Amino acid sequence: MSAVLGSQQAAHWVATRRLMWIHLTIWFIFSFVVHWFALQLNSVSFNDFPLGFYMAAQGSLIVFVVQLFIFVWQQDKVDRRYGMAEE
Amino acid sequence: MAFFTKDRSFIDNLPRIYGLYTGGFIVFVLLMALLERAGVKEDIIGLMFVGFTIVIYAVIGWLSRTMQLDAYYVAGRQVPPVFNGMATAADWMSGASFVAMAGGVYMAGHPYLAFVVGWTGGYVLVAVLMAPYLRKFGCYTVPDFIGTRYGGNVARLLAVIVLVVASFTYVTAQIDATGTIASRALLIPYGVGVWFGLAGILLCSMLGGMRAVTWTQVAQYIVLIIAYLVPVIWMSNKQGFGVIPQLVYGDAVARIAELEQLHQVGILKPAQAVAGMSALTVKHAAAAGTFISSVQFVTLVACMMLGTASLPHILMRYFTTPSVRDARTSVAWSLLFIFLLYFTAPALATFTKLQVLDPNLATSVIGKSLADVNALTWVQKWSSVGFLKVVDANGDGIVQINEFFMRGDIVVLATPEIAGLPYVISGLVAAGGMAAAMSTADGLLLAIANALSHDLYYKMIDPKADTRRRLIVARVLLVVIGAAGAAVASLRLTGILGAVAWAFDFAMSGLFFPLVLGIWWKRANREGAIAGMAVGLGVGTWYLYMVKWGGMTPWIGIDDLRFGIIGAAASLIAMVAVSLMFKAPDAETQAMVDEIRIPKGQTVLGATH
């Protein structure tokens, strides 16, 4: 392929990169930020759990699973929009 | 009958085949329950569980034998995403996840949940940053990507070294776990059990490589997830928490907090230490909330996540899907299947703790008289093998919280007995633990042997070797590395979990940034990658040595379990700095990077290479 990217392919990469940053931001919040404040969150009760404990035992995990299925769907849409998907 | 090699019809029939297999396994469990009723001895039932499942895996391994390169290295690239998800989940969840995780939460409470978060969230990085791009690249092994993207044998060799260091650390722990379980279930000495476990592992992988490992791992996932969920659901149902206990165990957490007041958890400290065991001194759900404890939580999470995204035995699973899109989808399925176990582990720890602490339950131990506790069968059984100890330190004849010592490992294994479930459940749990350890060991051994046979032997030593020769070398290496792993395991150097955490730290120190930047930063070049791997692994290992054996005080709580933070940071700095000092990669390499960034089109490397 040529050294200069087709405009479609360049646009595809911009969209892909944007999606990457969005998902890594969500990932960062639920991996680190939430657990940094576990003590403060524990004073809140969620479904009878202390919230800080709940987020580490379950909450963050659920976010990750749901996030990935959404990511797969979104990235697939990006690939199709710019004609970069597999046949 | 070449059942597992008849490609198309076999792939189409996968749901039916594994449906039948699952049904067959459930029938087997029920049969064992009937035998127990009929008075068959417990030892025999345990033996049948472990023996029968190993025979099944070996048969699958035999049926999947192959002499084709792409079948051996990447299962012919035709594993559907959902099944690859199950295989990855089994590959991923090791003996440590299965046996030690709930025990860790039981003993250490909230801080230990960093493992639960880290070992799931890492898959976000795998899906977003790595797997689809490596699949598009079309490599057989992870060093294959490093070697081709950066060019040259030095980069390839360094990647092989990091892979071997990380995976070998990990595999000895798995062989140790298979040895422990096999020796207990089959009533043989540990030294024999280790070699027996290795034989089982090699039967699954040697003849069919990745193809055989894939189909045995799917079978192993089914066994391990049933074995993990059934006791928890049974126990919670018995305690009135319903059949989806994961959603409603908040009440149990609250009750434990009350009982911790009553039993003075954290106030009463053990009068003397008991080697290898501990008494409960940490509150279940409380967070320490100090600066250091927060740093320790997030750094452990970060290590486990970046390690996940760098461990070659995981990444190579996504080389086996039919397309780039399937690779991505498959990561999401993997995480869902892993999630099923990981969100159950804290629930299991909570219910077991309640069983032991709550004086209203018949099973409770704390606060009971010493004579009553010593009369319990499970206490006798686990005391006799040195996993549990009751010491009446103050001589009042009552068992206090600081007088009841155990090893965390036994929480999963002993729970069915603690809760008074029939022995058939214990046999099921043993088979599950065996499946977890075997499947991870298989993936790791194959990752090491493939890197050595493909990257070291074929790419660097003998590029003219024909297919037959390459596959024979791959198999010989598999046996040799397996034997080395078993030999090291029989020395019993570290506890299972210590070695597992180190594997993640080694992998992230050496491989995380060279892999990520190879895809996301076109400017990354050979010199940078070499510096990144060498400095990362070097600095990480130095830091591990210094804090573990060299007497250095860890920086802000970054101890030996978290040395990957230091290694990966050094790797990133070295890689960026050195890349910028040398000239950008040539146009051909830059075009290759553009090519892997889009799903469309041919893989960069040919179908067989």
PDB file of N, CA and C in Angstrom, chain B residues 573-603:
ATOM      1  N   ILE B 573      10.020   4.635  29.506  1.00  0.00           N
ATOM      2  CA  ILE B 573      10.964   5.750  29.365  1.00  0.00           C
ATOM      3  C   ILE B 573      12.081   5.369  28.394  1.00  0.00           C
ATOM      4  N   ALA B 574      12.650   4.175  28.599  1.00  0.00           N
ATOM      5  CA  ALA B 574      13.766   3.747  27.745  1.00  0.00           C
ATOM      6  C   ALA B 574      13.315   3.632  26.296  1.00  0.00           C
ATOM      7  N   MET B 575      12.127   3.079  26.094  1.00  0.00           N
ATOM      8  CA  MET B 575      11.694   2.828  24.724  1.00  0.00           C
ATOM      9  C   MET B 575      11.432   4.132  23.970  1.00  0.00           C
ATOM     10  N   VAL B 576      10.771   5.079  24.620  1.00  0.00           N
ATOM     11  CA  VAL B 576      10.472   6.348  23.956  1.00  0.00           C
ATOM     12  C   VAL B 576      11.768   7.132  23.713  1.00  0.00           C
ATOM     13  N   ALA B 577      12.601   7.212  24.733  1.00  0.00           N
ATOM     14  CA  ALA B 577      13.832   7.991  24.605  1.00  0.00           C
ATOM     15  C   ALA B 577      14.729   7.437  23.502  1.00  0.00           C
ATOM     16  N   VAL B 578      14.956   6.125  23.531  1.00  0.00           N
ATOM     17  CA  VAL B 578      15.863   5.527  22.548  1.00  0.00           C
ATOM     18  C   VAL B 578      15.254   5.573  21.145  1.00  0.00           C
ATOM     19  N   SER B 579      13.944   5.363  21.027  1.00  0.00           N
ATOM     20  CA  SER B 579      13.298   5.455  19.705  1.00  0.00           C
ATOM     21  C   SER B 579      13.548   6.819  19.087  1.00  0.00           C
ATOM     22  N   LEU B 580      13.434   7.871  19.910  1.00  0.00           N
ATOM     23  CA  LEU B 580      13.589   9.229  19.390  1.00  0.00           C
ATOM     24  C   LEU B 580      15.042   9.548  19.046  1.00  0.00           C
ATOM     25  N   MET B 581      15.974   8.816  19.674  1.00  0.00           N
ATOM     26  CA  MET B 581      17.387   9.052  19.374  1.00  0.00           C
ATOM     27  C   MET B 581      17.775   8.479  18.015  1.00  0.00           C
ATOM     28  N   PHE B 582      17.073   7.450  17.581  1.00  0.00           N
ATOM     29  CA  PHE B 582      17.407   6.825  16.296  1.00  0.00           C
ATOM     30  C   PHE B 582      16.340   7.180  15.259  1.00  0.00           C
ATOM     31  N   LYS B 583      16.653   6.873  13.992  1.00  0.00           N
ATOM     32  CA  LYS B 583      15.742   7.346  12.949  1.00  0.00           C
ATOM     33  C   LYS B 583      14.465   6.504  12.888  1.00  0.00           C
ATOM     34  N   ALA B 584      13.424   7.111  12.340  1.00  0.00           N
ATOM     35  CA  ALA B 584      12.116   6.467  12.272  1.00  0.00           C
ATOM     36  C   ALA B 584      12.203   5.194  11.431  1.00  0.00           C
ATOM     37  N   PRO B 585      11.302   4.229  11.667  1.00  0.00           N
ATOM     38  CA  PRO B 585      11.325   3.001  10.879  1.00  0.00           C
ATOM     39  C   PRO B 585      11.115   3.304   9.388  1.00  0.00           C
ATOM     40  N   ASP B 586      11.584   2.409   8.516  1.00  0.00           N
ATOM     41  CA  ASP B 586      11.471   2.665   7.075  1.00  0.00           C
ATOM     42  C   ASP B 586      10.015   2.629   6.599  1.00  0.00           C
ATOM     43  N   ALA B 587       9.815   3.068   5.357  1.00  0.00           N
ATOM     44  CA  ALA B 587       8.457   3.200   4.824  1.00  0.00           C
ATOM     45  C   ALA B 587       7.716   1.864   4.818  1.00  0.00           C
ATOM     46  N   GLU B 588       8.455   0.815   4.552  1.00  0.00           N
ATOM     47  CA  GLU B 588       7.825  -0.506   4.485  1.00  0.00           C
ATOM     48  C   GLU B 588       7.225  -0.896   5.844  1.00  0.00           C
ATOM     49  N   THR B 589       8.005  -0.668   6.913  1.00  0.00           N
ATOM     50  CA  THR B 589       7.529  -0.979   8.260  1.00  0.00           C
ATOM     51  C   THR B 589       6.321  -0.109   8.618  1.00  0.00           C
ATOM     52  N   GLN B 590       6.404   1.190   8.252  1.00  0.00           N
ATOM     53  CA  GLN B 590       5.282   2.083   8.558  1.00  0.00           C
ATOM     54  C   GLN B 590       4.017   1.643   7.821  1.00  0.00           C
ATOM     55  N   ALA B 591       4.193   1.171   6.593  1.00  0.00           N
ATOM     56  CA  ALA B 591       3.038   0.685   5.834  1.00  0.00           C
ATOM     57  C   ALA B 591       2.457  -0.562   6.494  1.00  0.00           C
ATOM     58  N   MET B 592       3.346  -1.384   7.038  1.00  0.00           N
ATOM     59  CA  MET B 592       2.897  -2.600   7.731  1.00  0.00           C
ATOM     60  C   MET B 592       2.039  -2.220   8.935  1.00  0.00           C
ATOM     61  N   VAL B 593       2.460  -1.187   9.669  1.00  0.00           N
ATOM     62  CA  VAL B 593       1.676  -0.752  10.830  1.00  0.00           C
ATOM     63  C   VAL B 593       0.307  -0.244  10.374  1.00  0.00           C
ATOM     64  N   ASP B 594       0.281   0.533   9.276  1.00  0.00           N
ATOM     65  CA  ASP B 594      -1.012   0.975   8.744  1.00  0.00           C
ATOM     66  C   ASP B 594      -1.899  -0.214   8.411  1.00  0.00           C
ATOM     67  N   GLU B 595      -1.269  -1.227   7.867  1.00  0.00           N
ATOM     68  CA  GLU B 595      -2.007  -2.409   7.427  1.00  0.00           C
ATOM     69  C   GLU B 595      -2.662  -3.132   8.610  1.00  0.00           C
ATOM     70  N   ILE B 596      -1.945  -3.250   9.753  1.00  0.00           N
ATOM     71  CA  ILE B 596      -2.543  -3.989  10.882  1.00  0.00           C
ATOM     72  C   ILE B 596      -3.636  -3.179  11.574  1.00  0.00           C
ATOM     73  N   ARG B 597      -3.688  -1.875  11.270  1.00  0.00           N
ATOM     74  CA  ARG B 597      -4.697  -1.044  11.945  1.00  0.00           C
ATOM     75  C   ARG B 597      -6.081  -1.170  11.313  1.00  0.00           C
ATOM     76  N   ILE B 598      -6.191  -1.798  10.166  1.00  0.00           N
ATOM     77  CA  ILE B 598      -7.518  -2.004   9.570  1.00  0.00           C
ATOM     78  C   ILE B 598      -7.813  -3.496   9.479  1.00  0.00           C
ATOM     79  N   PRO B 599      -9.056  -3.879   9.798  1.00  0.00           N
ATOM     80  CA  PRO B 599      -9.403  -5.300   9.756  1.00  0.00           C
ATOM     81  C   PRO B 599      -9.378  -5.872   8.335  1.00  0.00           C
ATOM     82  N   LYS B 600      -9.727  -5.040   7.333  1.00  0.00           N
ATOM     83  CA  LYS B 600      -9.869  -5.504   5.954  1.00  0.00           C
ATOM     84  C   LYS B 600      -8.545  -6.022   5.377  1.00  0.00           C
ATOM     85  N   GLY B 601      -8.652  -7.000   4.471  1.00  0.00           N
ATOM     86  CA  GLY B 601      -7.470  -7.437   3.729  1.00  0.00           C
ATOM     87  C   GLY B 601      -6.748  -8.623   4.355  1.00  0.00           C
ATOM     88  N   GLN B 602      -5.660  -9.021   3.659  1.00  0.00           N
ATOM     89  CA  GLN B 602      -4.890 -10.191   4.081  1.00  0.00           C
ATOM     90  C   GLN B 602      -4.107  -9.911   5.367  1.00  0.00           C
ATOM     91  N   THR B 603      -3.754 -10.998   6.091  1.00  0.00           N
ATOM     92  CA  THR B 603      -2.854 -10.827   7.224  1.00  0.00           C
ATOM     93  C   THR B 603      -1.480 -10.411   6.700  1.00  0.00           C
TER      94      THR B 603
END
